[in-house]
Amino acid sequence: RARNDDERAEAAAGLGTSVDRATRLVGQLMTLAKLEPPYDKNLVLQETDLANLLQPQMAGWQTQAEKAQISFSAELHSGIALIHAESILILFRNLMDNALRYTPAGGSVTLRVRSSAQQVLLEVEDNGQGIPASERERVFAPFYRASATLERNPGGAGLGLAIVRDIATLHGASISLSDACPATRS
């Protein structure tokens, strides 16, 4: 129904954006379903060095940060944990996606992997506006979106942190959000 080429191009771009959003939503719903019983029993945990697992992701996150005019750094120290690698990558992609999406231009995002004798600490730190303390527990519920995120990004579905919490729980890990940074421990 477009009257000219410009209107057609605009409509096609809008359609592409909608298809991308729908595809991402379906992917997130599928991931959420795979983490629910009885499907969670199919995840095989293996000893994995998290620094080595994350290293190949660095270039993509650096590119995203540059496009958003954000400084990105990583401090990856060897951290061996019993994990399902694909799930942990999803966890990190969701955390990094949030950090890069909600950190303003000129801001910074830092990814860390550290370990001690008893645990591995995974940390994504940014200087975005953060999540109000009153909403920090609720953001882990499926489809819940913090009021501040609705203002800055109306297109999300509210599944990213629910998936992160499920993956952390599946690995016997905990996750917390603070004024300083979101972090997960395993």
N, CA and C atoms as an extended XYZ file, in Angstrom:
558
Properties=species:S:1:pos:R:3:atomname:S:1:resname:S:1:resid:I:1 pbc="F F F"
N         0.800       -1.209        0.000 N   ARG     1
C         0.000        0.000        0.000 CA  ARG     1
C         0.840        1.269        0.000 C   ARG     1
N         2.132        1.089       -0.020 N   ALA     2
C         3.005        2.263       -0.038 CA  ALA     2
C         2.828        3.004       -1.354 C   ALA     2
N         2.886        4.321       -1.250 N   ARG     3
C         2.670        5.151       -2.439 CA  ARG     3
C         3.933        5.414       -3.236 C   ARG     3
N         5.100        5.152       -2.630 N   ASN     4
C         6.352        5.398       -3.348 CA  ASN     4
C         7.454        4.501       -2.772 C   ASN     4
N         8.632        4.597       -3.389 N   ASP     5
C         9.753        3.734       -2.973 CA  ASP     5
C        10.201        4.017       -1.538 C   ASP     5
N        10.177        5.274       -1.125 N   ASP     6
C        10.581        5.622        0.242 CA  ASP     6
C         9.649        4.979        1.263 C   ASP     6
N         8.350        5.039        1.018 N   GLU     7
C         7.389        4.428        1.926 CA  GLU     7
C         7.555        2.908        1.954 C   GLU     7
N         7.827        2.317        0.784 N   ARG     8
C         8.054        0.863        0.717 CA  ARG     8
C         9.298        0.483        1.520 C   ARG     8
N        10.361        1.248        1.376 N   ALA     9
C        11.606        0.970        2.106 CA  ALA     9
C        11.376        1.090        3.614 C   ALA     9
N        10.636        2.101        4.027 N   GLU    10
C        10.335        2.295        5.440 CA  GLU    10
C         9.499        1.141        5.977 C   GLU    10
N         8.498        0.720        5.212 N   ALA    11
C         7.645       -0.405        5.619 CA  ALA    11
C         8.456       -1.696        5.711 C   ALA    11
N         9.350       -1.918        4.735 N   ALA    12
C        10.186       -3.125        4.741 CA  ALA    12
C        11.122       -3.128        5.948 C   ALA    12
N        11.682       -1.973        6.272 N   ALA    13
C        12.559       -1.888        7.442 CA  ALA    13
C        11.781       -2.180        8.718 C   ALA    13
N        10.597       -1.633        8.831 N   GLY    14
C         9.751       -1.893       10.001 CA  GLY    14
C         9.379       -3.357       10.109 C   GLY    14
N         9.083       -3.968        8.973 N   LEU    15
C         8.754       -5.391        8.951 CA  LEU    15
C         9.963       -6.214        9.386 C   LEU    15
N        11.137       -5.861        8.891 N   GLY    16
C        12.363       -6.567        9.287 CA  GLY    16
C        12.609       -6.479       10.779 C   GLY    16
N        12.410       -5.311       11.348 N   THR    17
C        12.574       -5.120       12.786 CA  THR    17
C        11.582       -5.984       13.557 C   THR    17
N        10.337       -6.022       13.100 N   SER    18
C         9.313       -6.835       13.763 CA  SER    18
C         9.626       -8.315       13.685 C   SER    18
N        10.108       -8.770       12.537 N   VAL    19
C        10.474      -10.182       12.385 CA  VAL    19
C        11.650      -10.517       13.298 C   VAL    19
N        12.646       -9.637       13.367 N   ASP    20
C        13.786       -9.862       14.261 CA  ASP    20
C        13.327       -9.954       15.711 C   ASP    20
N        12.445       -9.062       16.129 N   ARG    21
C        11.933       -9.066       17.494 CA  ARG    21
C        11.160      -10.351       17.777 C   ARG    21
N        10.314      -10.774       16.850 N   ALA    22
C         9.536      -12.006       17.028 CA  ALA    22
C        10.451      -13.228       17.076 C   ALA    22
N        11.467      -13.259       16.226 N   THR    23
C        12.410      -14.369       16.217 CA  THR    23
C        13.147      -14.456       17.541 C   THR    23
N        13.569      -13.313       18.058 N   ARG    24
C        14.276      -13.292       19.349 CA  ARG    24
C        13.348      -13.745       20.473 C   ARG    24
N        12.100      -13.323       20.448 N   LEU    25
C        11.140      -13.726       21.460 CA  LEU    25
C        10.915      -15.235       21.435 C   LEU    25
N        10.726      -15.795       20.259 N   VAL    26
C        10.534      -17.244       20.142 CA  VAL    26
C        11.772      -17.975       20.659 C   VAL    26
N        12.944      -17.484       20.312 N   GLY    27
C        14.189      -18.089       20.799 CA  GLY    27
C        14.273      -18.065       22.312 C   GLY    27
N        13.896      -16.941       22.921 N   GLN    28
C        13.927      -16.832       24.377 CA  GLN    28
C        12.907      -17.764       25.017 C   GLN    28
N        11.720      -17.866       24.440 N   LEU    29
C        10.711      -18.776       24.975 CA  LEU    29
C        11.175      -20.227       24.884 C   LEU    29
N        11.828      -20.581       23.785 N   MET    30
C        12.369      -21.931       23.639 CA  MET    30
C        13.454      -22.196       24.679 C   MET    30
N        14.321      -21.231       24.904 N   THR    31
C        15.362      -21.382       25.918 CA  THR    31
C        14.744      -21.568       27.291 C   THR    31
N        13.753      -20.756       27.623 N   LEU    32
C        13.072      -20.863       28.907 CA  LEU    32
C        12.452      -22.249       29.069 C   LEU    32
N        11.827      -22.753       28.028 N   ALA    33
C        11.199      -24.078       28.083 CA  ALA    33
C        12.236      -25.179       28.293 C   ALA    33
N        13.403      -25.069       27.655 N   LYS    34
C        14.453      -26.079       27.794 CA  LYS    34
C        15.008      -26.142       29.210 C   LYS    34
N        14.854      -25.064       29.962 N   LEU    35
C        15.388      -25.016       31.320 CA  LEU    35
C        14.400      -25.551       32.359 C   LEU    35
N        13.184      -25.845       31.933 N   GLU    36
C        12.136      -26.342       32.824 CA  GLU    36
C        12.159      -27.868       32.870 C   GLU    36
N        11.775      -28.462       34.033 N   PRO    37
C        11.652      -29.923       34.079 CA  PRO    37
C        10.613      -30.370       33.070 C   PRO    37
N        10.728      -31.502       32.458 N   PRO    38
C        11.795      -32.499       32.583 CA  PRO    38
C        12.957      -32.250       31.642 C   PRO    38
N        12.908      -31.208       30.821 N   TYR    39
C        13.924      -30.979       29.803 CA  TYR    39
C        15.273      -30.589       30.384 C   TYR    39
N        15.285      -30.003       31.582 N   ASP    40
C        16.539      -29.593       32.196 CA  ASP    40
C        17.445      -30.780       32.501 C   ASP    40
N        16.904      -31.986       32.559 N   LYS    41
C        17.697      -33.198       32.834 CA  LYS    41
C        18.597      -33.555       31.651 C   LYS    41
N        18.324      -33.003       30.486 N   ASN    42
C        19.121      -33.294       29.294 CA  ASN    42
C        20.415      -32.483       29.231 C   ASN    42
N        20.592      -31.525       30.115 N   LEU    43
C        21.787      -30.687       30.086 CA  LEU    43
C        22.944      -31.408       30.776 C   LEU    43
N        24.002      -31.671       30.028 N   VAL    44
C        25.172      -32.365       30.559 CA  VAL    44
C        26.187      -31.318       31.013 C   VAL    44
N        26.579      -31.405       32.290 N   LEU    45
C        27.538      -30.453       32.841 CA  LEU    45
C        28.953      -31.010       32.692 C   LEU    45
N        29.877      -30.150       32.268 N   GLN    46
C        31.267      -30.538       32.093 CA  GLN    46
C        32.170      -29.477       32.696 C   GLN    46
N        33.328      -29.914       33.199 N   GLU    47
C        34.305      -28.950       33.703 CA  GLU    47
C        34.797      -28.099       32.537 C   GLU    47
N        34.674      -26.805       32.691 N   THR    48
C        35.008      -25.880       31.612 CA  THR    48
C        35.684      -24.647       32.200 C   THR    48
N        36.679      -24.151       31.516 N   ASP    49
C        37.319      -22.892       31.907 CA  ASP    49
C        36.481      -21.762       31.312 C   ASP    49
N        35.836      -20.989       32.168 N   LEU    50
C        34.932      -19.933       31.702 CA  LEU    50
C        35.657      -18.857       30.899 C   LEU    50
N        36.887      -18.572       31.245 N   ALA    51
C        37.643      -17.570       30.481 CA  ALA    51
C        37.825      -18.041       29.041 C   ALA    51
N        38.169      -19.306       28.871 N   ASN    52
C        38.328      -19.853       27.508 CA  ASN    52
C        36.999      -19.891       26.769 C   ASN    52
N        35.911      -20.195       27.473 N   LEU    53
C        34.587      -20.243       26.857 CA  LEU    53
C        34.170      -18.866       26.339 C   LEU    53
N        34.476      -17.817       27.109 N   LEU    54
C        34.037      -16.467       26.766 CA  LEU    54
C        34.945      -15.747       25.782 C   LEU    54
N        36.185      -16.164       25.689 N   GLN    55
C        37.149      -15.457       24.837 CA  GLN    55
C        36.647      -15.263       23.401 C   GLN    55
N        36.063      -16.284       22.754 N   PRO    56
C        35.592      -16.075       21.374 CA  PRO    56
C        34.435      -15.073       21.244 C   PRO    56
N        33.774      -14.743       22.335 N   GLN    57
C        32.654      -13.799       22.301 CA  GLN    57
C        33.113      -12.342       22.355 C   GLN    57
N        34.360      -12.117       22.744 N   MET    58
C        34.853      -10.761       23.001 CA  MET    58
C        34.737       -9.836       21.791 C   MET    58
N        35.084      -10.311       20.621 N   ALA    59
C        35.066       -9.447       19.428 CA  ALA    59
C        33.651       -8.950       19.136 C   ALA    59
N        32.659       -9.820       19.268 N   GLY    60
C        31.272       -9.413       19.028 CA  GLY    60
C        30.805       -8.364       20.028 C   GLY    60
N        31.138       -8.582       21.299 N   TRP    61
C        30.737       -7.598       22.314 CA  TRP    61
C        31.483       -6.284       22.124 C   TRP    61
N        32.741       -6.362       21.710 N   GLN    62
C        33.504       -5.137       21.444 CA  GLN    62
C        32.854       -4.350       20.308 C   GLN    62
N        32.433       -5.058       19.254 N   THR    63
C        31.771       -4.400       18.118 CA  THR    63
C        30.466       -3.748       18.556 C   THR    63
N        29.665       -4.470       19.351 N   GLN    64
C        28.412       -3.892       19.869 CA  GLN    64
C        28.691       -2.642       20.678 C   GLN    64
N        29.693       -2.711       21.534 N   ALA    65
C        30.036       -1.562       22.384 CA  ALA    65
C        30.458       -0.370       21.533 C   ALA    65
N        31.278       -0.608       20.536 N   GLU    66
C        31.733        0.478       19.669 CA  GLU    66
C        30.560        1.134       18.948 C   GLU    66
N        29.624        0.322       18.455 N   LYS    67
C        28.445        0.881       17.771 CA  LYS    67
C        27.623        1.751       18.711 C   LYS    67
N        27.584        1.361       19.985 N   ALA    68
C        26.819        2.119       20.979 CA  ALA    68
C        27.656        3.212       21.644 C   ALA    68
N        28.901        3.379       21.201 N   GLN    69
C        29.832        4.361       21.764 CA  GLN    69
C        30.050        4.131       23.255 C   GLN    69
N        30.284        2.865       23.590 N   ILE    70
C        30.512        2.446       24.977 CA  ILE    70
C        31.900        1.825       25.059 C   ILE    70
N        32.601        2.094       26.149 N   SER    71
C        33.901        1.474       26.394 CA  SER    71
C        33.666        0.071       26.959 C   SER    71
N        34.294       -0.936       26.363 N   PHE    72
C        34.145       -2.322       26.815 CA  PHE    72
C        35.500       -2.883       27.194 C   PHE    72
N        35.563       -3.522       28.359 N   SER    73
C        36.796       -4.188       28.768 CA  SER    73
C        36.446       -5.526       29.400 C   SER    73
N        37.412       -6.420       29.414 N   ALA    74
C        37.216       -7.739       30.001 CA  ALA    74
C        38.438       -8.111       30.823 C   ALA    74
N        38.175       -8.716       31.965 N   GLU    75
C        39.226       -9.245       32.837 CA  GLU    75
C        38.897      -10.721       33.027 C   GLU    75
N        39.428      -11.543       32.143 N   LEU    76
C        39.105      -12.965       32.153 CA  LEU    76
C        40.266      -13.759       32.742 C   LEU    76
N        40.067      -14.253       33.958 N   HIS    77
C        41.049      -15.107       34.611 CA  HIS    77
C        40.495      -16.521       34.612 C   HIS    77
N        41.366      -17.480       34.536 N   SER    78
C        40.932      -18.873       34.490 CA  SER    78
C        39.983      -19.167       35.650 C   SER    78
N        38.875      -19.801       35.306 N   GLY    79
C        37.885      -20.189       36.313 CA  GLY    79
C        37.209      -21.481       35.866 C   GLY    79
N        37.595      -22.586       36.473 N   ILE    80
C        37.051      -23.888       36.096 CA  ILE    80
C        35.771      -24.137       36.888 C   ILE    80
N        34.698      -24.463       36.167 N   ALA    81
C        33.407      -24.739       36.803 CA  ALA    81
C        32.716      -25.873       36.059 C   ALA    81
N        31.847      -26.567       36.755 N   LEU    82
C        31.048      -27.633       36.171 CA  LEU    82
C        29.806      -26.980       35.574 C   LEU    82
N        29.761      -26.878       34.240 N   ILE    83
C        28.702      -26.105       33.580 CA  ILE    83
C        28.192      -26.805       32.325 C   ILE    83
N        27.057      -26.317       31.865 N   HIS    84
C        26.560      -26.618       30.525 CA  HIS    84
C        26.940      -25.382       29.711 C   HIS    84
N        27.934      -25.526       28.849 N   ALA    85
C        28.540      -24.373       28.166 CA  ALA    85
C        27.533      -23.542       27.384 C   ALA    85
N        26.649      -24.191       26.635 N   GLU    86
C        25.682      -23.438       25.820 CA  GLU    86
C        24.786      -22.565       26.696 C   GLU    86
N        24.358      -23.104       27.842 N   SER    87
C        23.501      -22.329       28.751 CA  SER    87
C        24.246      -21.147       29.352 C   SER    87
N        25.490      -21.367       29.740 N   ILE    88
C        26.278      -20.278       30.325 CA  ILE    88
C        26.524      -19.184       29.294 C   ILE    88
N        26.718      -19.566       28.037 N   LEU    89
C        26.860      -18.550       26.994 CA  LEU    89
C        25.570      -17.740       26.855 C   LEU    89
N        24.423      -18.385       26.952 N   ILE    90
C        23.146      -17.662       26.905 CA  ILE    90
C        23.053      -16.702       28.082 C   ILE    90
N        23.446      -17.169       29.265 N   LEU    91
C        23.433      -16.317       30.455 CA  LEU    91
C        24.265      -15.061       30.205 C   LEU    91
N        25.488      -15.251       29.705 N   PHE    92
C        26.356      -14.097       29.462 CA  PHE    92
C        25.833      -13.205       28.352 C   PHE    92
N        25.298      -13.800       27.298 N   ARG    93
C        24.743      -12.971       26.219 CA  ARG    93
C        23.614      -12.096       26.734 C   ARG    93
N        22.765      -12.651       27.580 N   ASN    94
C        21.665      -11.853       28.129 CA  ASN    94
C        22.179      -10.742       29.036 C   ASN    94
N        23.143      -11.057       29.889 N   LEU    95
C        23.699      -10.024       30.773 CA  LEU    95
C        24.413       -8.938       29.971 C   LEU    95
N        25.207       -9.359       28.987 N   MET    96
C        25.927       -8.379       28.179 CA  MET    96
C        24.968       -7.564       27.310 C   MET    96
N        23.931       -8.219       26.777 N   ASP    97
C        22.936       -7.499       25.986 CA  ASP    97
C        22.289       -6.400       26.826 C   ASP    97
N        21.912       -6.731       28.043 N   ASN    98
C        21.316       -5.726       28.929 CA  ASN    98
C        22.307       -4.606       29.228 C   ASN    98
N        23.532       -4.971       29.572 N   ALA    99
C        24.532       -3.950       29.913 CA  ALA    99
C        24.785       -3.017       28.730 C   ALA    99
N        24.933       -3.591       27.536 N   LEU   100
C        25.218       -2.757       26.364 CA  LEU   100
C        23.997       -1.968       25.906 C   LEU   100
N        22.819       -2.491       26.137 N   ARG   101
C        21.600       -1.803       25.715 CA  ARG   101
C        21.265       -0.637       26.647 C   ARG   101
N        21.508       -0.781       27.933 N   TYR   102
C        21.058        0.234       28.886 CA  TYR   102
C        22.165        1.130       29.417 C   TYR   102
N        23.378        0.966       28.916 N   THR   103
C        24.459        1.885       29.274 CA  THR   103
C        24.464        3.012       28.246 C   THR   103
N        24.449        4.249       28.691 N   PRO   104
C        24.414        5.364       27.736 CA  PRO   104
C        25.735        5.520       26.984 C   PRO   104
N        25.664        6.153       25.832 N   ALA   105
C        26.871        6.463       25.065 CA  ALA   105
C        27.856        7.183       25.973 C   ALA   105
N        29.121        6.818       25.854 N   GLY   106
C        30.152        7.395       26.713 CA  GLY   106
C        30.360        6.593       27.987 C   GLY   106
N        29.490        5.624       28.240 N   GLY   107
C        29.591        4.799       29.438 CA  GLY   107
C        30.565        3.652       29.247 C   GLY   107
N        30.584        2.757       30.235 N   SER   108
C        31.502        1.620       30.159 CA  SER   108
C        30.840        0.339       30.672 C   SER   108
N        31.303       -0.770       30.122 N   VAL   109
C        30.867       -2.100       30.528 CA  VAL   109
C        32.125       -2.932       30.738 C   VAL   109
N        32.184       -3.640       31.865 N   THR   110
C        33.316       -4.513       32.164 CA  THR   110
C        32.809       -5.906       32.474 C   THR   110
N        33.426       -6.891       31.862 N   LEU   111
C        33.123       -8.301       32.081 CA  LEU   111
C        34.291       -8.902       32.846 C   LEU   111
N        33.991       -9.661       33.925 N   ARG   112
C        35.051      -10.269       34.725 CA  ARG   112
C        34.748      -11.743       34.994 C   ARG   112
N        35.800      -12.541       34.982 N   VAL   113
C        35.760      -13.912       35.481 CA  VAL   113
C        36.917      -14.011       36.466 C   VAL   113
N        36.594      -14.372       37.706 N   ARG   114
C        37.609      -14.550       38.746 CA  ARG   114
C        37.282      -15.835       39.495 C   ARG   114
N        38.271      -16.412       40.124 N   SER   115
C        37.984      -17.616       40.900 CA  SER   115
C        38.797      -17.650       42.180 C   SER   115
N        38.242      -18.369       43.140 N   SER   116
C        38.937      -18.677       44.385 CA  SER   116
C        38.879      -20.195       44.523 C   SER   116
N        39.321      -20.712       45.636 N   ALA   117
C        39.333      -22.166       45.830 CA  ALA   117
C        37.920      -22.750       45.818 C   ALA   117
N        36.919      -21.996       46.275 N   GLN   118
C        35.567      -22.531       46.405 CA  GLN   118
C        34.593      -22.122       45.308 C   GLN   118
N        34.861      -21.053       44.601 N   GLN   119
C        33.850      -20.569       43.661 CA  GLN   119
C        34.453      -19.784       42.508 C   GLN   119
N        33.630      -19.619       41.492 N   VAL   120
C        33.991      -18.770       40.358 CA  VAL   120
C        33.013      -17.600       40.385 C   VAL   120
N        33.527      -16.407       40.265 N   LEU   121
C        32.708      -15.199       40.256 CA  LEU   121
C        32.651      -14.674       38.833 C   LEU   121
N        31.442      -14.527       38.330 N   LEU   122
C        31.197      -13.968       37.004 CA  LEU   122
C        30.537      -12.616       37.231 C   LEU   122
N        31.043      -11.594       36.582 N   GLU   123
C        30.555      -10.254       36.863 CA  GLU   123
C        30.420       -9.453       35.581 C   GLU   123
N        29.293       -8.774       35.440 N   VAL   124
C        29.106       -7.809       34.369 CA  VAL   124
C        28.789       -6.491       35.073 C   VAL   124
N        29.659       -5.527       34.885 N   GLU   125
C        29.511       -4.230       35.551 CA  GLU   125
C        29.338       -3.146       34.494 C   GLU   125
N        28.367       -2.272       34.712 N   ASP   126
C        28.186       -1.146       33.804 CA  ASP   126
C        27.841        0.088       34.614 C   ASP   126
N        27.858        1.229       33.968 N   ASN   127
C        27.490        2.460       34.661 CA  ASN   127
C        26.208        3.049       34.066 C   ASN   127
N        25.301        2.134       33.674 N   GLY   128
C        23.974        2.560       33.225 CA  GLY   128
C        23.142        2.991       34.412 C   GLY   128
N        21.877        3.312       34.160 N   GLN   129
C        21.026        3.842       35.227 CA  GLN   129
C        20.670        2.806       36.284 C   GLN   129
N        20.811        1.531       35.979 N   GLY   130
C        20.546        0.482       36.953 CA  GLY   130
C        19.059        0.211       37.123 C   GLY   130
N        18.778       -0.737       37.990 N   ILE   131
C        17.407       -1.139       38.296 CA  ILE   131
C        17.107       -0.675       39.711 C   ILE   131
N        16.000        0.019       39.917 N   PRO   132
C        15.676        0.470       41.269 CA  PRO   132
C        15.658       -0.701       42.255 C   PRO   132
N        16.143       -0.479       43.480 N   ALA   133
C        16.214       -1.534       44.494 CA  ALA   133
C        14.860       -2.211       44.706 C   ALA   133
N        13.782       -1.449       44.612 N   SER   134
C        12.442       -2.005       44.840 CA  SER   134
C        12.013       -2.992       43.757 C   SER   134
N        12.699       -2.986       42.612 N   GLU   135
C        12.317       -3.868       41.506 CA  GLU   135
C        13.336       -4.971       41.239 C   GLU   135
N        14.415       -5.028       41.989 N   ARG   136
C        15.508       -5.951       41.677 CA  ARG   136
C        15.114       -7.417       41.751 C   ARG   136
N        14.263       -7.791       42.635 N   GLU   137
C        13.850       -9.201       42.691 CA  GLU   137
C        12.817       -9.505       41.613 C   GLU   137
N        11.949       -8.569       41.337 N   ARG   138
C        10.865       -8.805       40.367 CA  ARG   138
C        11.367       -8.920       38.932 C   ARG   138
N        12.523       -8.335       38.599 N   VAL   139
C        12.995       -8.388       37.216 CA  VAL   139
C        13.368       -9.799       36.776 C   VAL   139
N        13.458      -10.730       37.716 N   PHE   140
C        13.770      -12.113       37.377 CA  PHE   140
C        12.517      -12.918       37.029 C   PHE   140
N        11.350      -12.324       37.188 N   ALA   141
C        10.098      -13.007       36.827 CA  ALA   141
C         9.883      -12.885       35.321 C   ALA   141
N         9.447      -13.984       34.675 N   PRO   142
C         9.204      -13.902       33.227 CA  PRO   142
C         8.208      -12.793       32.882 C   PRO   142
N         8.510      -12.047       31.856 N   PHE   143
C         7.696      -10.976       31.273 CA  PHE   143
C         7.633       -9.702       32.113 C   PHE   143
N         8.335       -9.659       33.254 N   TYR   144
C         8.354       -8.425       34.032 CA  TYR   144
C         9.453       -7.526       33.489 C   TYR   144
N         9.137       -6.252       33.326 N   ARG   145
C        10.128       -5.274       32.881 CA  ARG   145
C        10.133       -4.109       33.857 C   ARG   145
N        11.301       -3.756       34.322 N   ALA   146
C        11.430       -2.638       35.254 CA  ALA   146
C        10.945       -1.361       34.583 C   ALA   146
N        10.367       -0.483       35.369 N   SER   147
C         9.794        0.749       34.821 CA  SER   147
C        10.822        1.571       34.054 C   SER   147
N        12.048        1.622       34.543 N   ALA   148
C        13.084        2.411       33.865 CA  ALA   148
C        13.440        1.808       32.512 C   ALA   148
N        13.400        0.474       32.382 N   THR   149
C        13.746       -0.142       31.103 CA  THR   149
C        12.642        0.064       30.080 C   THR   149
N        11.408        0.156       30.532 N   LEU   150
C        10.304        0.395       29.602 CA  LEU   150
C        10.459        1.733       28.899 C   LEU   150
N        10.949        2.720       29.635 N   GLU   151
C        11.123        4.053       29.065 CA  GLU   151
C        12.214        4.065       27.992 C   GLU   151
N        13.315        3.336       28.236 N   ARG   152
C        14.464        3.389       27.333 CA  ARG   152
C        14.405        2.376       26.214 C   ARG   152
N        13.684        1.278       26.404 N   ASN   153
C        13.644        0.231       25.378 CA  ASN   153
C        12.291       -0.477       25.427 C   ASN   153
N        11.296        0.051       24.751 N   PRO   154
C         9.958       -0.529       24.823 CA  PRO   154
C         9.818       -1.866       24.099 C   PRO   154
N        10.829       -2.312       23.354 N   GLY   155
C        10.693       -3.508       22.529 CA  GLY   155
C        10.995       -4.830       23.204 C   GLY   155
N        11.526       -4.847       24.412 N   GLY   156
C        11.893       -6.104       25.061 CA  GLY   156
C        10.674       -6.866       25.562 C   GLY   156
N        10.900       -8.152       25.872 N   ALA   157
C         9.807       -9.008       26.336 CA  ALA   157
C         9.878       -9.301       27.826 C   ALA   157
N        10.980       -8.952       28.487 N   GLY   158
C        11.089       -9.239       29.907 CA  GLY   158
C        11.445      -10.682       30.202 C   GLY   158
N        12.186      -11.327       29.305 N   LEU   159
C        12.575      -12.728       29.512 CA  LEU   159
C        14.057      -12.909       29.812 C   LEU   159
N        14.886      -11.956       29.449 N   GLY   160
C        16.338      -12.107       29.567 CA  GLY   160
C        16.806      -12.462       30.956 C   GLY   160
N        16.403      -11.701       31.963 N   LEU   161
C        16.867      -11.981       33.322 CA  LEU   161
C        16.177      -13.196       33.931 C   LEU   161
N        14.961      -13.521       33.491 N   ALA   162
C        14.309      -14.761       33.941 CA  ALA   162
C        15.128      -15.959       33.466 C   ALA   162
N        15.609      -15.900       32.235 N   ILE   163
C        16.451      -16.963       31.694 CA  ILE   163
C        17.769      -17.026       32.451 C   ILE   163
N        18.365      -15.882       32.742 N   VAL   164
C        19.618      -15.833       33.499 CA  VAL   164
C        19.430      -16.500       34.858 C   VAL   164
N        18.354      -16.176       35.558 N   ARG   165
C        18.099      -16.769       36.875 CA  ARG   165
C        17.927      -18.285       36.767 C   ARG   165
N        17.174      -18.753       35.768 N   ASP   166
C        16.969      -20.193       35.597 CA  ASP   166
C        18.285      -20.914       35.320 C   ASP   166
N        19.128      -20.332       34.477 N   ILE   167
C        20.422      -20.952       34.171 CA  ILE   167
C        21.307      -20.975       35.413 C   ILE   167
N        21.340      -19.879       36.143 N   ALA   168
C        22.134      -19.841       37.374 CA  ALA   168
C        21.647      -20.902       38.363 C   ALA   168
N        20.344      -20.995       38.553 N   THR   169
C        19.767      -21.979       39.477 CA  THR   169
C        20.106      -23.393       39.042 C   THR   169
N        19.995      -23.660       37.755 N   LEU   170
C        20.311      -24.972       37.204 CA  LEU   170
C        21.757      -25.372       37.504 C   LEU   170
N        22.637      -24.394       37.607 N   HIS   171
C        24.046      -24.644       37.882 CA  HIS   171
C        24.387      -24.546       39.373 C   HIS   171
N        23.380      -24.403       40.223 N   GLY   172
C        23.646      -24.276       41.654 CA  GLY   172
C        24.310      -22.962       42.001 C   GLY   172
N        24.084      -21.969       41.170 N   ALA   173
C        24.702      -20.651       41.366 CA  ALA   173
C        23.660      -19.664       41.875 C   ALA   173
N        24.123      -18.532       42.318 N   SER   174
C        23.219      -17.453       42.725 CA  SER   174
C        23.514      -16.239       41.866 C   SER   174
N        22.534      -15.363       41.789 N   ILE   175
C        22.705      -14.130       41.020 CA  ILE   175
C        22.178      -12.980       41.858 C   ILE   175
N        22.840      -11.859       41.760 N   SER   176
C        22.366      -10.681       42.487 CA  SER   176
C        22.591       -9.442       41.638 C   SER   176
N        21.775       -8.453       41.889 N   LEU   177
C        21.899       -7.153       41.242 CA  LEU   177
C        22.206       -6.146       42.334 C   LEU   177
N        23.090       -5.234       42.042 N   SER   178
C        23.412       -4.204       43.029 CA  SER   178
C        23.640       -2.884       42.318 C   SER   178
N        23.839       -1.857       43.101 N   ASP   179
C        24.131       -0.559       42.511 CA  ASP   179
C        25.430       -0.597       41.727 C   ASP   179
N        26.350       -1.466       42.144 N   ALA   180
C        27.651       -1.534       41.481 CA  ALA   180
C        27.590       -2.375       40.210 C   ALA   180
N        26.914       -3.535       40.238 N   CYS   181
C        26.905       -4.408       39.069 CA  CYS   181
C        26.009       -5.616       39.296 C   CYS   181
N        25.516       -6.236       38.206 N   PRO   182
C        24.879       -7.541       38.342 CA  PRO   182
C        25.976       -8.598       38.366 C   PRO   182
N        25.826       -9.622       39.194 N   ALA   183
C        26.841      -10.671       39.272 CA  ALA   183
C        26.193      -12.014       39.501 C   ALA   183
N        26.833      -13.041       39.027 N   THR   184
C        26.371      -14.398       39.293 CA  THR   184
C        27.558      -15.206       39.800 C   THR   184
N        27.303      -16.069       40.738 N   ARG   185
C        28.357      -16.894       41.317 CA  ARG   185
C        28.032      -18.360       41.067 C   ARG   185
N        29.059      -19.141       40.795 N   SER   186
C        28.834      -20.582       40.675 CA  SER   186
C        29.869      -21.346       41.464 C   SER   186
